[in-house]
PDB file of C-alpha atoms in Angstrom:
ATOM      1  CA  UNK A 902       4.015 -39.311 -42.103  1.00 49.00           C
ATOM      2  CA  UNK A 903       5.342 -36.550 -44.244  1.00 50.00           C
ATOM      3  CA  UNK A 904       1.433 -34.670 -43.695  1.00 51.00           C
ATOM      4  CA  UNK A 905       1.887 -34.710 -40.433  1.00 51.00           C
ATOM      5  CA  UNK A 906       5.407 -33.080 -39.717  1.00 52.00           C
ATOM      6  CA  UNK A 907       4.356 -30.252 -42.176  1.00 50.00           C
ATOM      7  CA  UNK A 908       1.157 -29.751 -39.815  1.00 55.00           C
ATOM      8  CA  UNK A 909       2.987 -29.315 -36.661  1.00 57.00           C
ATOM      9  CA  UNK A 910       5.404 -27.050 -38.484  1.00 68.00           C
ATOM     10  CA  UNK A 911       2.673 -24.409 -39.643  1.00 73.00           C
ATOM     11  CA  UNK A 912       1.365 -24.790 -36.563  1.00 78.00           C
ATOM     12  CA  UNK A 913       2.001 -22.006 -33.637  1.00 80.00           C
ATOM     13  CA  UNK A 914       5.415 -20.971 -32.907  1.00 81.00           C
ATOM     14  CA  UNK A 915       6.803 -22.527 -29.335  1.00 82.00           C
ATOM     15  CA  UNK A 916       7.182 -19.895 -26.748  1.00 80.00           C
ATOM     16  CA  UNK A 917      10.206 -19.263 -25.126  1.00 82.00           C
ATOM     17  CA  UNK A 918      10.942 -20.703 -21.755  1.00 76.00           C
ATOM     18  CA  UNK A 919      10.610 -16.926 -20.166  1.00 74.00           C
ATOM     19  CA  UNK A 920       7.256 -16.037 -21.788  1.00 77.00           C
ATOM     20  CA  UNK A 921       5.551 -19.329 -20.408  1.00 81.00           C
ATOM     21  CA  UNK A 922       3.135 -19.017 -17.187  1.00 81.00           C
ATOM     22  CA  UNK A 923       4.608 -22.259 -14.809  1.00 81.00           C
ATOM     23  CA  UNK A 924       2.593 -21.323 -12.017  1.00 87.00           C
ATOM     24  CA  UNK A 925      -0.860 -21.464 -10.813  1.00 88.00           C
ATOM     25  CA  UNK A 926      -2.163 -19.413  -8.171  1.00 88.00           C
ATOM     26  CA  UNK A 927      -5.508 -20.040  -6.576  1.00 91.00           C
ATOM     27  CA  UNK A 928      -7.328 -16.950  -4.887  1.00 89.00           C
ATOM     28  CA  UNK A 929     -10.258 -16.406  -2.708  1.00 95.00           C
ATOM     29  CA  UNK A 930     -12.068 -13.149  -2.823  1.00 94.00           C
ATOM     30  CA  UNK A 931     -15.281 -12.125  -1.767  1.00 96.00           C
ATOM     31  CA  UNK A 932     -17.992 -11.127  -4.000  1.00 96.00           C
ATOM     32  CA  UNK A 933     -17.452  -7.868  -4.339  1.00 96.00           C
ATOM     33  CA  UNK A 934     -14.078  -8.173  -4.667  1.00 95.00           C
ATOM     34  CA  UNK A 935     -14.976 -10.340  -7.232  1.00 96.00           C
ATOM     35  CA  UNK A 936     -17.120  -8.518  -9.530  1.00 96.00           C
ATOM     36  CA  UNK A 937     -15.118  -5.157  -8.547  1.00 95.00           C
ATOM     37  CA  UNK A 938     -12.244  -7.541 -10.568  1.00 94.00           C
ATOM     38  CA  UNK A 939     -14.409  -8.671 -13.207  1.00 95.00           C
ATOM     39  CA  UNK A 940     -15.787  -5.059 -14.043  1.00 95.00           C
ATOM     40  CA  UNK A 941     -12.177  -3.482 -14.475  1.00 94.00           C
ATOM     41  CA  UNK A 942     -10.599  -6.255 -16.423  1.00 94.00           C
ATOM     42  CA  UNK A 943     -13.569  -6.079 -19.210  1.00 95.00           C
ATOM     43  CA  UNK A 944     -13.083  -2.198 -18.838  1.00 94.00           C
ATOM     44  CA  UNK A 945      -9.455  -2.708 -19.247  1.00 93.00           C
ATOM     45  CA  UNK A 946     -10.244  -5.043 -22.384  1.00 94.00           C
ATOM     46  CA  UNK A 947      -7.800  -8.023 -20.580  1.00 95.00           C
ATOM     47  CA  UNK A 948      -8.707 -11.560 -18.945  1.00 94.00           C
ATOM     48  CA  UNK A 949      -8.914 -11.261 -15.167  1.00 93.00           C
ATOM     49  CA  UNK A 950      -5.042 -12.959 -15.377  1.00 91.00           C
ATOM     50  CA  UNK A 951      -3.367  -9.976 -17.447  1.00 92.00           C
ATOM     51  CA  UNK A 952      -5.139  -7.806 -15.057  1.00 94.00           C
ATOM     52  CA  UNK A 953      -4.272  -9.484 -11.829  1.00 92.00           C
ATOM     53  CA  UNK A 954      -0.574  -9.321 -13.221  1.00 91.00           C
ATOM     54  CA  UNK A 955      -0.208  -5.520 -14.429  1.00 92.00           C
ATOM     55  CA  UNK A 956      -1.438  -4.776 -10.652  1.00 91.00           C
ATOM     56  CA  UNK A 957       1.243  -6.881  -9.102  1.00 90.00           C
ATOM     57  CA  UNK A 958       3.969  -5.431 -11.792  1.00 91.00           C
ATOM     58  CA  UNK A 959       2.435  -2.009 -10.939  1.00 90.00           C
ATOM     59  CA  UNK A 960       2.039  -2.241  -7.102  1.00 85.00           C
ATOM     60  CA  UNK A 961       4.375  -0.877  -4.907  1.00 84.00           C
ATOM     61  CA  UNK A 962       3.699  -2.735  -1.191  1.00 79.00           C
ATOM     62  CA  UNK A 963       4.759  -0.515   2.088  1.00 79.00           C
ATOM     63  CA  UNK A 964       6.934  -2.804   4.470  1.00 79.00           C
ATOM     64  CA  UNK A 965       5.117  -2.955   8.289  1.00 82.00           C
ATOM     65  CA  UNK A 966       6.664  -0.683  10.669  1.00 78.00           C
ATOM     66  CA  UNK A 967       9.084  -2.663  12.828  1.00 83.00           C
ATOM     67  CA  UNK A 968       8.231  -2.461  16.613  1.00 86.00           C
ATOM     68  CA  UNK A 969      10.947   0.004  17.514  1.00 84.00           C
ATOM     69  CA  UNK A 970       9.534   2.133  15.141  1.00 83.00           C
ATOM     70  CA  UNK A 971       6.360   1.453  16.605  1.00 85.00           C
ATOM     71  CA  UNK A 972       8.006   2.308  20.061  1.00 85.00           C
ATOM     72  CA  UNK A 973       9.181   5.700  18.998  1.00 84.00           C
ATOM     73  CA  UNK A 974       5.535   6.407  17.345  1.00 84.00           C
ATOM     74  CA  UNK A 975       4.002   6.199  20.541  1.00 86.00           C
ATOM     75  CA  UNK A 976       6.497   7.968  22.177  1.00 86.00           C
ATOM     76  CA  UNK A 977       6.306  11.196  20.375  1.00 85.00           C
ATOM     77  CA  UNK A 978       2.397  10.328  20.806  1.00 85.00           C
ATOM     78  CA  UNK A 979       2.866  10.351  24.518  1.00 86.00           C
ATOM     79  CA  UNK A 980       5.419  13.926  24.270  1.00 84.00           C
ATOM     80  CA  UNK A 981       2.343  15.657  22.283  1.00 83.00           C
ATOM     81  CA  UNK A 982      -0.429  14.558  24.473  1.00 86.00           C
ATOM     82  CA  UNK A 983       1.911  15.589  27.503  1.00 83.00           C
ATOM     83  CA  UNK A 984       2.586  19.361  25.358  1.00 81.00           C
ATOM     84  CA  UNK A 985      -1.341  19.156  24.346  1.00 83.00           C
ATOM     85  CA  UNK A 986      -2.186  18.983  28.134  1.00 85.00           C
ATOM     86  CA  UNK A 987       0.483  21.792  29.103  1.00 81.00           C
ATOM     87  CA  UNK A 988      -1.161  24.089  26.503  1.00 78.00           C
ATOM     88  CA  UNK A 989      -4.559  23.847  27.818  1.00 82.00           C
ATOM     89  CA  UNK A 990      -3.318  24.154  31.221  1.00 80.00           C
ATOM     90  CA  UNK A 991      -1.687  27.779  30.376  1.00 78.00           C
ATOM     91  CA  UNK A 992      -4.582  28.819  28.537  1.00 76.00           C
ATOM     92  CA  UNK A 993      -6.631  28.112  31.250  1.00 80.00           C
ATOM     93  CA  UNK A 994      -4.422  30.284  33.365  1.00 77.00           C
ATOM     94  CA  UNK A 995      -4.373  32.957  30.637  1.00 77.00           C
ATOM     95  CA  UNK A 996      -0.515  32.638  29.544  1.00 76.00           C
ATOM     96  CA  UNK A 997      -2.080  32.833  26.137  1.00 72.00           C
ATOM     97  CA  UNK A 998       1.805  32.779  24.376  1.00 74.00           C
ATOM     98  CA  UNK A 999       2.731  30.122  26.349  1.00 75.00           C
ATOM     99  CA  UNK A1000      -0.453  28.508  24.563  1.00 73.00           C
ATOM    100  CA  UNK A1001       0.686  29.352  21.098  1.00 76.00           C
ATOM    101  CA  UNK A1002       3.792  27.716  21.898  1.00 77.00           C
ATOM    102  CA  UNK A1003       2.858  24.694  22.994  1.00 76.00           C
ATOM    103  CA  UNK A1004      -0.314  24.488  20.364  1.00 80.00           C
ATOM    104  CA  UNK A1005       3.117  24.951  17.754  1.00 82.00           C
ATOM    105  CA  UNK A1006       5.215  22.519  19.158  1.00 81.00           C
ATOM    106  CA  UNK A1007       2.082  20.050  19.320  1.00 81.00           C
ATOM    107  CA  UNK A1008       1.460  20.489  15.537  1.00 84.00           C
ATOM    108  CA  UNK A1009       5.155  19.817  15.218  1.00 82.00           C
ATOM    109  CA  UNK A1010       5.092  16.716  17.079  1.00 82.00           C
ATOM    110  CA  UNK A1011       2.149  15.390  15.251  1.00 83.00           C
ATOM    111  CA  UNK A1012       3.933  16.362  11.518  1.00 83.00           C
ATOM    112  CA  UNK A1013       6.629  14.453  12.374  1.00 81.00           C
ATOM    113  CA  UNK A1014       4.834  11.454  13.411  1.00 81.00           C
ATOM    114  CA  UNK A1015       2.439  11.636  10.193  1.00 81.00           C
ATOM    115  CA  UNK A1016       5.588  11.507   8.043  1.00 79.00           C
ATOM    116  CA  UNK A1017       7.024   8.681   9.943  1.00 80.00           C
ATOM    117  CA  UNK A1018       4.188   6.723   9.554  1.00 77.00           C
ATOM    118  CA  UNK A1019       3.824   8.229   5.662  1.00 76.00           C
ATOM    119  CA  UNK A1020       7.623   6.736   4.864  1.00 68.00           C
ATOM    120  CA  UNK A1021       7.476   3.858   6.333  1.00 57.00           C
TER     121      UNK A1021
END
């Protein structure tokens, strides 16, 4: 009896309660997906698990724009179509800085709706 208690004492130290995996997650990918995984993990010199968690520790996940957000995107879509159409109109009609103008306010419009979409 005495043999085996010092056994399990040289044995590996228990892990603490926080360092133990509890959970088991089962994933479907495709096959590329799969050997696109596969490939980076061996180039990473970690099992497919360490990798899989240093990309969700790592990840930072952009929330979905709500659907008043949404609302106001099209919106301002809608105001630089309307100033796109104006500007082509006067240019037509040879009010070349009315043009300029609108081709300015236009490129405004469309900044401010990249960055919307950018911080959201």
């Amino acid at each position: 009896m005495n043999t085996i208690r010092n056994k399990n004492k040289n044995g590996r130290p228990r892990k603490e309660a926080a360092e133990k995996k509890g959970y088991k997650v089962t994933l479907k990918m495709a096959t590329e997906e799969y050997y696109s995984l596969k490939s980076k993990a061996r180039l990473a010199g970690i099992t497919r698990s360490e990798y899989i968690r240093d990309c969700i520790q790592s990840s930072v996940v952009k929330e979905r724009l709500s659907s008043e957000l949404m609302g106001q995107i099209r919106e301002l879509s809608g105001m630089a179509n309307n100033v796109n159409q104006l500007a082509r109109k006067a240019n037509a009609a040879g009010y070349g800085e009315a043009h300029r103008n609108c081709m300015d306010t236009t490129k405004g419009l469309d900044d401010i709706i990249k960055r919307i979409e950018d911080g959201c």
